[in-house]
GROMACS .gro file of C-alpha atoms in nm:
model
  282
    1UNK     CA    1   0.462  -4.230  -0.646
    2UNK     CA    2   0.061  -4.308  -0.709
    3UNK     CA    3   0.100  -4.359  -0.297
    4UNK     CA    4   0.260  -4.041  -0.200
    5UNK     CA    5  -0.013  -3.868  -0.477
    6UNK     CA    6  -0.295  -3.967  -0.322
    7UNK     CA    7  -0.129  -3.870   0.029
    8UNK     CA    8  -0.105  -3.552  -0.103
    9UNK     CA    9  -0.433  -3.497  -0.255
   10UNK     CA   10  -0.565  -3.604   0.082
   11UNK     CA   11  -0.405  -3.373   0.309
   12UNK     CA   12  -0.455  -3.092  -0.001
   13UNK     CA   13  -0.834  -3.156   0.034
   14UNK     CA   14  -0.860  -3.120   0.420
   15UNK     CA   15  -0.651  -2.801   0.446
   16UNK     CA   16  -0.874  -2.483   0.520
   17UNK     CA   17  -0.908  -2.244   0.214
   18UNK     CA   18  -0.741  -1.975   0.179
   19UNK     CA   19  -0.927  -1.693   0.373
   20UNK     CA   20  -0.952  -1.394   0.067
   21UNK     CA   21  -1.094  -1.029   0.099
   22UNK     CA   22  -1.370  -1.079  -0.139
   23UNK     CA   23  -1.580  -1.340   0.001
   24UNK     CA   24  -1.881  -1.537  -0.118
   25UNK     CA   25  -2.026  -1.478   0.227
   26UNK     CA   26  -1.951  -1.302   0.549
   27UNK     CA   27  -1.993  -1.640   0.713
   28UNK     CA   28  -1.698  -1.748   0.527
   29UNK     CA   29  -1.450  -1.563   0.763
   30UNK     CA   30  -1.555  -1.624   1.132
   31UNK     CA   31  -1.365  -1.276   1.201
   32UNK     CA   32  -1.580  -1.057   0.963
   33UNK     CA   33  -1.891  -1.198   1.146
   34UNK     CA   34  -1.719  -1.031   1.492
   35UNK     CA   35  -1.842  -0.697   1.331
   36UNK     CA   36  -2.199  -0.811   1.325
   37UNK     CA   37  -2.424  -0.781   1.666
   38UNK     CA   38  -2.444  -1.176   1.805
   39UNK     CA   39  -2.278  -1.191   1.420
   40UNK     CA   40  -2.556  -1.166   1.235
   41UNK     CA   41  -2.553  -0.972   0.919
   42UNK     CA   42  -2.874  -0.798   0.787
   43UNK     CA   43  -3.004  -0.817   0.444
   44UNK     CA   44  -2.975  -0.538   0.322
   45UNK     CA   45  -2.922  -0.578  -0.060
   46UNK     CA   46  -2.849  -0.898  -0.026
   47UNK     CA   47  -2.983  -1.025  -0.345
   48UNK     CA   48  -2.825  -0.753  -0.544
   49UNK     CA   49  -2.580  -0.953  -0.814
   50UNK     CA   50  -2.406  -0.594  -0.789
   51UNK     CA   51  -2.330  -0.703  -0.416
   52UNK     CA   52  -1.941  -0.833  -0.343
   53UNK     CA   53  -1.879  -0.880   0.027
   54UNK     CA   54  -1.554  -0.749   0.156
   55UNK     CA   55  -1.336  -0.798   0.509
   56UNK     CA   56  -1.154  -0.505   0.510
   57UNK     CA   57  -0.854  -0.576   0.573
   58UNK     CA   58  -0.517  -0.457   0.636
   59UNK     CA   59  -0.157  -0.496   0.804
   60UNK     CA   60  -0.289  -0.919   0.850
   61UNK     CA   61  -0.626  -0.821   1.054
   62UNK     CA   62  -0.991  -0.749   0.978
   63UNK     CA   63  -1.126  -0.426   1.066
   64UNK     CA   64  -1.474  -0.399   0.963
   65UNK     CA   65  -1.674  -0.562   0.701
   66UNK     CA   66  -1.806  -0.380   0.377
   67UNK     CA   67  -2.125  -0.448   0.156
   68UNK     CA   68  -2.005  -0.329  -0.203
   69UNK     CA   69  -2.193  -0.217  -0.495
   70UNK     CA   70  -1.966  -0.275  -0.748
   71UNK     CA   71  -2.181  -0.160  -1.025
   72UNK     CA   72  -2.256   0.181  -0.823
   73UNK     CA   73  -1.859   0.154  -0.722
   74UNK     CA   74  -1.990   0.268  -0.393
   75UNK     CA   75  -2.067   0.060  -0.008
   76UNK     CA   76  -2.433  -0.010   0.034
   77UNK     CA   77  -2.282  -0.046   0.431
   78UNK     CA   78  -2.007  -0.069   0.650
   79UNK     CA   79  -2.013  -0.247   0.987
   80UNK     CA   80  -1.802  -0.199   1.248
   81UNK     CA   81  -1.757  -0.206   1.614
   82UNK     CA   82  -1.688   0.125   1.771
   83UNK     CA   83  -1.294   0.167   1.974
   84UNK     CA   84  -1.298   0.380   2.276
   85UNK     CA   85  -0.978   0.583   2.246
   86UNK     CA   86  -1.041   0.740   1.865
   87UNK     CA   87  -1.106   1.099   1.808
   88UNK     CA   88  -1.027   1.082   1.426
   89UNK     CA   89  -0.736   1.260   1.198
   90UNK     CA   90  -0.516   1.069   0.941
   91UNK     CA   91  -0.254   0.870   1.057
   92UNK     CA   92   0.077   0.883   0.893
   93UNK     CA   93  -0.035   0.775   0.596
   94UNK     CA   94  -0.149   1.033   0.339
   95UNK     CA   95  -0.295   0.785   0.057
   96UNK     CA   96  -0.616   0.591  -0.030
   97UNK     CA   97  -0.592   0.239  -0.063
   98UNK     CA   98  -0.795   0.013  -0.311
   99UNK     CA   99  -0.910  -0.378  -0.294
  100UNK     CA  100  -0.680  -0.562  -0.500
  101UNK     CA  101  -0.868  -0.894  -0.557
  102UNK     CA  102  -1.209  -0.644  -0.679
  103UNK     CA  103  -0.959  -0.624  -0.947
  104UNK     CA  104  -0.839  -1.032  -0.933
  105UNK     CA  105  -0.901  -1.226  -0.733
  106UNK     CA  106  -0.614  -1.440  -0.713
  107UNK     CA  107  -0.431  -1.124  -0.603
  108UNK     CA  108  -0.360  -0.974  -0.249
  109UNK     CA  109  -0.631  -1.030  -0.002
  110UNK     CA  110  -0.510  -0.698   0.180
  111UNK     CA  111  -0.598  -0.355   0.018
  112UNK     CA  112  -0.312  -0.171  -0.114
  113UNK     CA  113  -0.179   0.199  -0.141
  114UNK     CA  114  -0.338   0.268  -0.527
  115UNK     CA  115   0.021   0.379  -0.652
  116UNK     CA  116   0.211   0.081  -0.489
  117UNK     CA  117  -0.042  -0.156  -0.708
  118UNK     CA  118  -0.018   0.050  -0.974
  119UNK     CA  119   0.362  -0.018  -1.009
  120UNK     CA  120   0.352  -0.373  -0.874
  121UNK     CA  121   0.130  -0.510  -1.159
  122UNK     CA  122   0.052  -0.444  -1.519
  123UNK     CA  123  -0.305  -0.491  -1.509
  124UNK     CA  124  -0.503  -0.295  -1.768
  125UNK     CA  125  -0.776  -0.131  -1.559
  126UNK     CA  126  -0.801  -0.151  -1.228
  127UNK     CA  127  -1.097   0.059  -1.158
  128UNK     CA  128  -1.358  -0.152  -1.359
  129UNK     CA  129  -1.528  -0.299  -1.049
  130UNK     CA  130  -1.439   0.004  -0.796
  131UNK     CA  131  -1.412   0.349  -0.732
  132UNK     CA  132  -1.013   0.536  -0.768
  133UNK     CA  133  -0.890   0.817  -0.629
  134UNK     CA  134  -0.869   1.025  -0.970
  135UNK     CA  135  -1.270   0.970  -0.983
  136UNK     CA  136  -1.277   1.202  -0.724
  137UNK     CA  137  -1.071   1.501  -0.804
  138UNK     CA  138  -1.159   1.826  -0.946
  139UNK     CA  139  -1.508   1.770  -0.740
  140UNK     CA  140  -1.688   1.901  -0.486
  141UNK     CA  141  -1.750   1.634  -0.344
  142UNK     CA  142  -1.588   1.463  -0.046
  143UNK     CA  143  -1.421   1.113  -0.051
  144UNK     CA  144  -1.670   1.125   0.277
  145UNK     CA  145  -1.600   0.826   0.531
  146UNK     CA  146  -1.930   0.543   0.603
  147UNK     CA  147  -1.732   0.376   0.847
  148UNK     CA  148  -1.585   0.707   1.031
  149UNK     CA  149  -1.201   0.731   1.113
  150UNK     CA  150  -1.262   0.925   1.465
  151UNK     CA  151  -1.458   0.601   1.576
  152UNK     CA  152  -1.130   0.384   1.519
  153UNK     CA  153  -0.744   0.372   1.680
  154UNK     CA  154  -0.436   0.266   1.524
  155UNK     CA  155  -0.456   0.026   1.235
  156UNK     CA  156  -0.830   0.030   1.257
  157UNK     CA  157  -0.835   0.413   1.168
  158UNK     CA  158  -0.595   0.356   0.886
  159UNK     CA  159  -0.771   0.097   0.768
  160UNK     CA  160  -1.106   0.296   0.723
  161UNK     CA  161  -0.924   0.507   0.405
  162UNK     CA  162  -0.969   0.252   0.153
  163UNK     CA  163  -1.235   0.377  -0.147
  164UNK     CA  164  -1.457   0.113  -0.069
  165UNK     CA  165  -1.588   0.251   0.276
  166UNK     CA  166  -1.629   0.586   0.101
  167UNK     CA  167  -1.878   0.771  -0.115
  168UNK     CA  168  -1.926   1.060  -0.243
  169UNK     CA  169  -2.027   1.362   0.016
  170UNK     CA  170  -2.180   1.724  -0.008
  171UNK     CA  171  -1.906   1.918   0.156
  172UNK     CA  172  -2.108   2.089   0.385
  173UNK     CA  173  -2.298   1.772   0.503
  174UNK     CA  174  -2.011   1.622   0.547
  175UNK     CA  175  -1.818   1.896   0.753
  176UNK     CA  176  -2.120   1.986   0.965
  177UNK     CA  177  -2.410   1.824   1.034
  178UNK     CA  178  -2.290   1.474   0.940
  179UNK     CA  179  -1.960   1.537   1.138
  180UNK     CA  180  -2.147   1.657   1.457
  181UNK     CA  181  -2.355   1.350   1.458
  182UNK     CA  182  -2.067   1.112   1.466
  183UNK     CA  183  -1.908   1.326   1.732
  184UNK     CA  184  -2.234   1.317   1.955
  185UNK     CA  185  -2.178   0.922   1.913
  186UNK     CA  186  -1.829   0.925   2.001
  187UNK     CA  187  -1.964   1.103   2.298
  188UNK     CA  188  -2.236   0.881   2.381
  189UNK     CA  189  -2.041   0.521   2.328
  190UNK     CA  190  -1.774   0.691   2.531
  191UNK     CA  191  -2.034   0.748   2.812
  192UNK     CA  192  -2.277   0.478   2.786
  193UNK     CA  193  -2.143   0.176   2.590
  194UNK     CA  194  -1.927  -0.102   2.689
  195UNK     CA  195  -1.957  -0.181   2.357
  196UNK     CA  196  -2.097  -0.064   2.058
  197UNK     CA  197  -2.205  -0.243   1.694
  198UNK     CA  198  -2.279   0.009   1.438
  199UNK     CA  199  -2.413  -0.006   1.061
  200UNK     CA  200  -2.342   0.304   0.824
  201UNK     CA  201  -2.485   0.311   0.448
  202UNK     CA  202  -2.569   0.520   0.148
  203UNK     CA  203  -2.884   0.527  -0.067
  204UNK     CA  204  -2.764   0.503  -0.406
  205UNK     CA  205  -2.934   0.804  -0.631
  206UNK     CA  206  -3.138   0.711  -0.920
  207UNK     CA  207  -2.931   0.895  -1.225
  208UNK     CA  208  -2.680   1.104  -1.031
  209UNK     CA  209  -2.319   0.978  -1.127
  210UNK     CA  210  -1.984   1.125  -1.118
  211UNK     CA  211  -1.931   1.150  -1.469
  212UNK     CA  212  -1.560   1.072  -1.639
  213UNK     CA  213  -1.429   1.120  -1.985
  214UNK     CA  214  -1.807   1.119  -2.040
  215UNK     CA  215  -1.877   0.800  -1.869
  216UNK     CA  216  -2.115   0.743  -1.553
  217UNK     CA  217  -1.837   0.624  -1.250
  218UNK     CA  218  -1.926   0.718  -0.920
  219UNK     CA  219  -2.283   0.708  -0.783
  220UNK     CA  220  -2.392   1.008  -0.604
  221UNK     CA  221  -2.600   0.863  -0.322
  222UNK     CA  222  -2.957   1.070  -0.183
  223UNK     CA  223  -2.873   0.942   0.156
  224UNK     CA  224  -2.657   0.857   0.451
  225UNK     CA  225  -2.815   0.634   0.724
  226UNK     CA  226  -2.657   0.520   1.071
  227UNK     CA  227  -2.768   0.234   1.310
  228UNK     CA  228  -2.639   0.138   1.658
  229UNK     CA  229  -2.672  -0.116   1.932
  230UNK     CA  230  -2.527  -0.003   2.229
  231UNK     CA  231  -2.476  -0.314   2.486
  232UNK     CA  232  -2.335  -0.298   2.873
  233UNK     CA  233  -2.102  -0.502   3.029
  234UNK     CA  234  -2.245  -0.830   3.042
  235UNK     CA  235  -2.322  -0.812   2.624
  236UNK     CA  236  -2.684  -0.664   2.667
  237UNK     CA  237  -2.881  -0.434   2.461
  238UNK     CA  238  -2.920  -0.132   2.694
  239UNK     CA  239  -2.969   0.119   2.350
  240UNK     CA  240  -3.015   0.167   2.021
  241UNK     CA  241  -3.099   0.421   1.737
  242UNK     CA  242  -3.032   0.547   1.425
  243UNK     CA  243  -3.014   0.847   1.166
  244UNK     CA  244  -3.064   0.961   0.847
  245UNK     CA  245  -2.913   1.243   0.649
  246UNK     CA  246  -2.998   1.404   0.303
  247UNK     CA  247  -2.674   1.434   0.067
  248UNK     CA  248  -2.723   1.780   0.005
  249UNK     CA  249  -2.582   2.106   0.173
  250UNK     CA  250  -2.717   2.329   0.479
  251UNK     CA  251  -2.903   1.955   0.570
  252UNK     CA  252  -2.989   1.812   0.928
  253UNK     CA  253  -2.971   1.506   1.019
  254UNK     CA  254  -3.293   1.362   1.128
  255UNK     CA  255  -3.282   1.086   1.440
  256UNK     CA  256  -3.451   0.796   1.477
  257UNK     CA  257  -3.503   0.477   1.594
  258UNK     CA  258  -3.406   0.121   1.459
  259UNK     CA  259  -3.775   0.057   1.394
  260UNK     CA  260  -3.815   0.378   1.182
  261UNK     CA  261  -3.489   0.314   0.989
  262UNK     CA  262  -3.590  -0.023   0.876
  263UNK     CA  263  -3.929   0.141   0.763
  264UNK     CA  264  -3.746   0.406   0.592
  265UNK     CA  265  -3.473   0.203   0.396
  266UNK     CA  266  -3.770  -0.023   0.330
  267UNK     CA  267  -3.881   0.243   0.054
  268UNK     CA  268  -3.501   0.201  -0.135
  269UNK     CA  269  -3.428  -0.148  -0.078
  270UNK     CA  270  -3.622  -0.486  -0.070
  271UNK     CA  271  -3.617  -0.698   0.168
  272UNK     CA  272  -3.516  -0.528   0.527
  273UNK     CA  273  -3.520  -0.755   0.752
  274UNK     CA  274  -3.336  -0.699   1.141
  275UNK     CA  275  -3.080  -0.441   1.091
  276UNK     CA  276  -2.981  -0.621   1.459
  277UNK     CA  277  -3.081  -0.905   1.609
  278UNK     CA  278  -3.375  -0.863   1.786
  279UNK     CA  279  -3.388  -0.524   1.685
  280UNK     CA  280  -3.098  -0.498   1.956
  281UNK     CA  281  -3.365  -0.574   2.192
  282UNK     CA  282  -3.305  -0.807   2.537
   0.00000   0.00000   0.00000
């Protein structure tokens, strides 16, 4: 018996761990690092002890990888790599999922419809560590998409509409101006990019909060920022750039590129290093 013991505890001890949603480290899944440009991941809020890393994922694949304030129960980014073929709308689904290991971790590694968990286990709060849908009715303001549905097919799109890849959204900036801008990527990846990395985050406000039963929940971020690294067929950098948008209505969104971004999230967050590497540069 002590034989067949230690046989086990050997063979235990060599097995790969489990591969969770909530990770210690993007490096941790070899997949989530596919959504990073040569797979590395800037450090952007890195340090933050707020900061809980997150490979989305759903129906047994990764689909982007998420940056998560859980203090701010909003994404401080999303990364993704753009799918030729989108064009955006719901699919037929007509829920919002939420990250069941932000609320154990020993639970489900895949994010779940919110009313499925909610029946499925008897925890006592399930919001403590991330945003729910009820935080965001009775609002005007959208459940508005980081990483964008219309740059995604299939499981990829569905995946997008879980509450950790969205934050709250001035209507109008999110209908207009914001919504052109993705389109005008679309548009350009379509045209230029054999492939395309992209980065989307939100500037958390300093003392704006969506406010329930008289406590702060949802921060209310001053910004929306974009980056991109467009490469041709061979995997070069042949483009790049990047945008910034003010969370307020009758906005614009104001282009620039990777260099100016980085200077420009530099005022918010410390450090910003390479948003790509090489600055998406040969």
């Amino acid at each position: 018996m002590q034989v067949l013991a230690a046989l086990c505890f050997l063979v235990l001890a060599h097995l790969p761990p489990l591969r969770g949603e909530v990770v210690e480290s993007f490096q941790d899944v070899p997949e989530c690092l596919d959504f990073f440009y040569e797979r590395m991941v800037p450090k952007l809020d890195a340090a933050n002890p707020n900061a809980t890393r997150l490979c989305q994922r759903f129906n047994n694949s990764y689909h982007f990888a998420t940056l998560y304030n859980t203090n701010n129960r909003i994404a401080v980014y999303s990364a993704y790599r753009f799918q030729t073929g989108g064009g955006g709308g719901r699919g037929h689904e007509k829920c919002w999922y939420i990250e069941p290991q932000l609320v154990n971790t020993s639970l489900n590694a895949e994010m779940e419809k919110e009313q499925h968990f909610r029946k499925e286990h008897k925890e006592p709060y399930i919001g403590e560590r991330q945003a729910l849908n009820e935080d965001y009715t009775m609002l005007d303001y959208d459940r508005g998409h980081l990483n964008p549905n219309g740059h995604h097919t299939g499981n990829s799109r569905n995946a997008t509409f879980t509450l950790t890849n969205v934050v709250p959204q001035n209507h109008d900036m999110n209908q207009n101006a914001w919504s052109k801008y993705e389109q005008q990527l679309t548009k350009l990846f379509n045209a230029q990019c054999a492939q395309a990395y992209v980065l989307v985050g939100a500037i958390p406000s300093k003392n704006t909060w969506i406010v329930k039963k008289n406590k702060p929940r949802i921060n209310i971020p001053d910004y929306i920022w974009n980056a991109y690294c467009c490469l041709d067929n061979n995997g070069r950098p042949i483009g790049s750039g990047g945008a910034t948008v003010r969370n307020t209505g009758g906005t614009y969104v104001e282009r620039c590129t990777l260099w100016e971004l980085k200077e420009f999230l530099s005022q918010y967050q410390s450090p910003v290093g390479e948003l790509f590497l090489n600055n998406c540069g040969a």
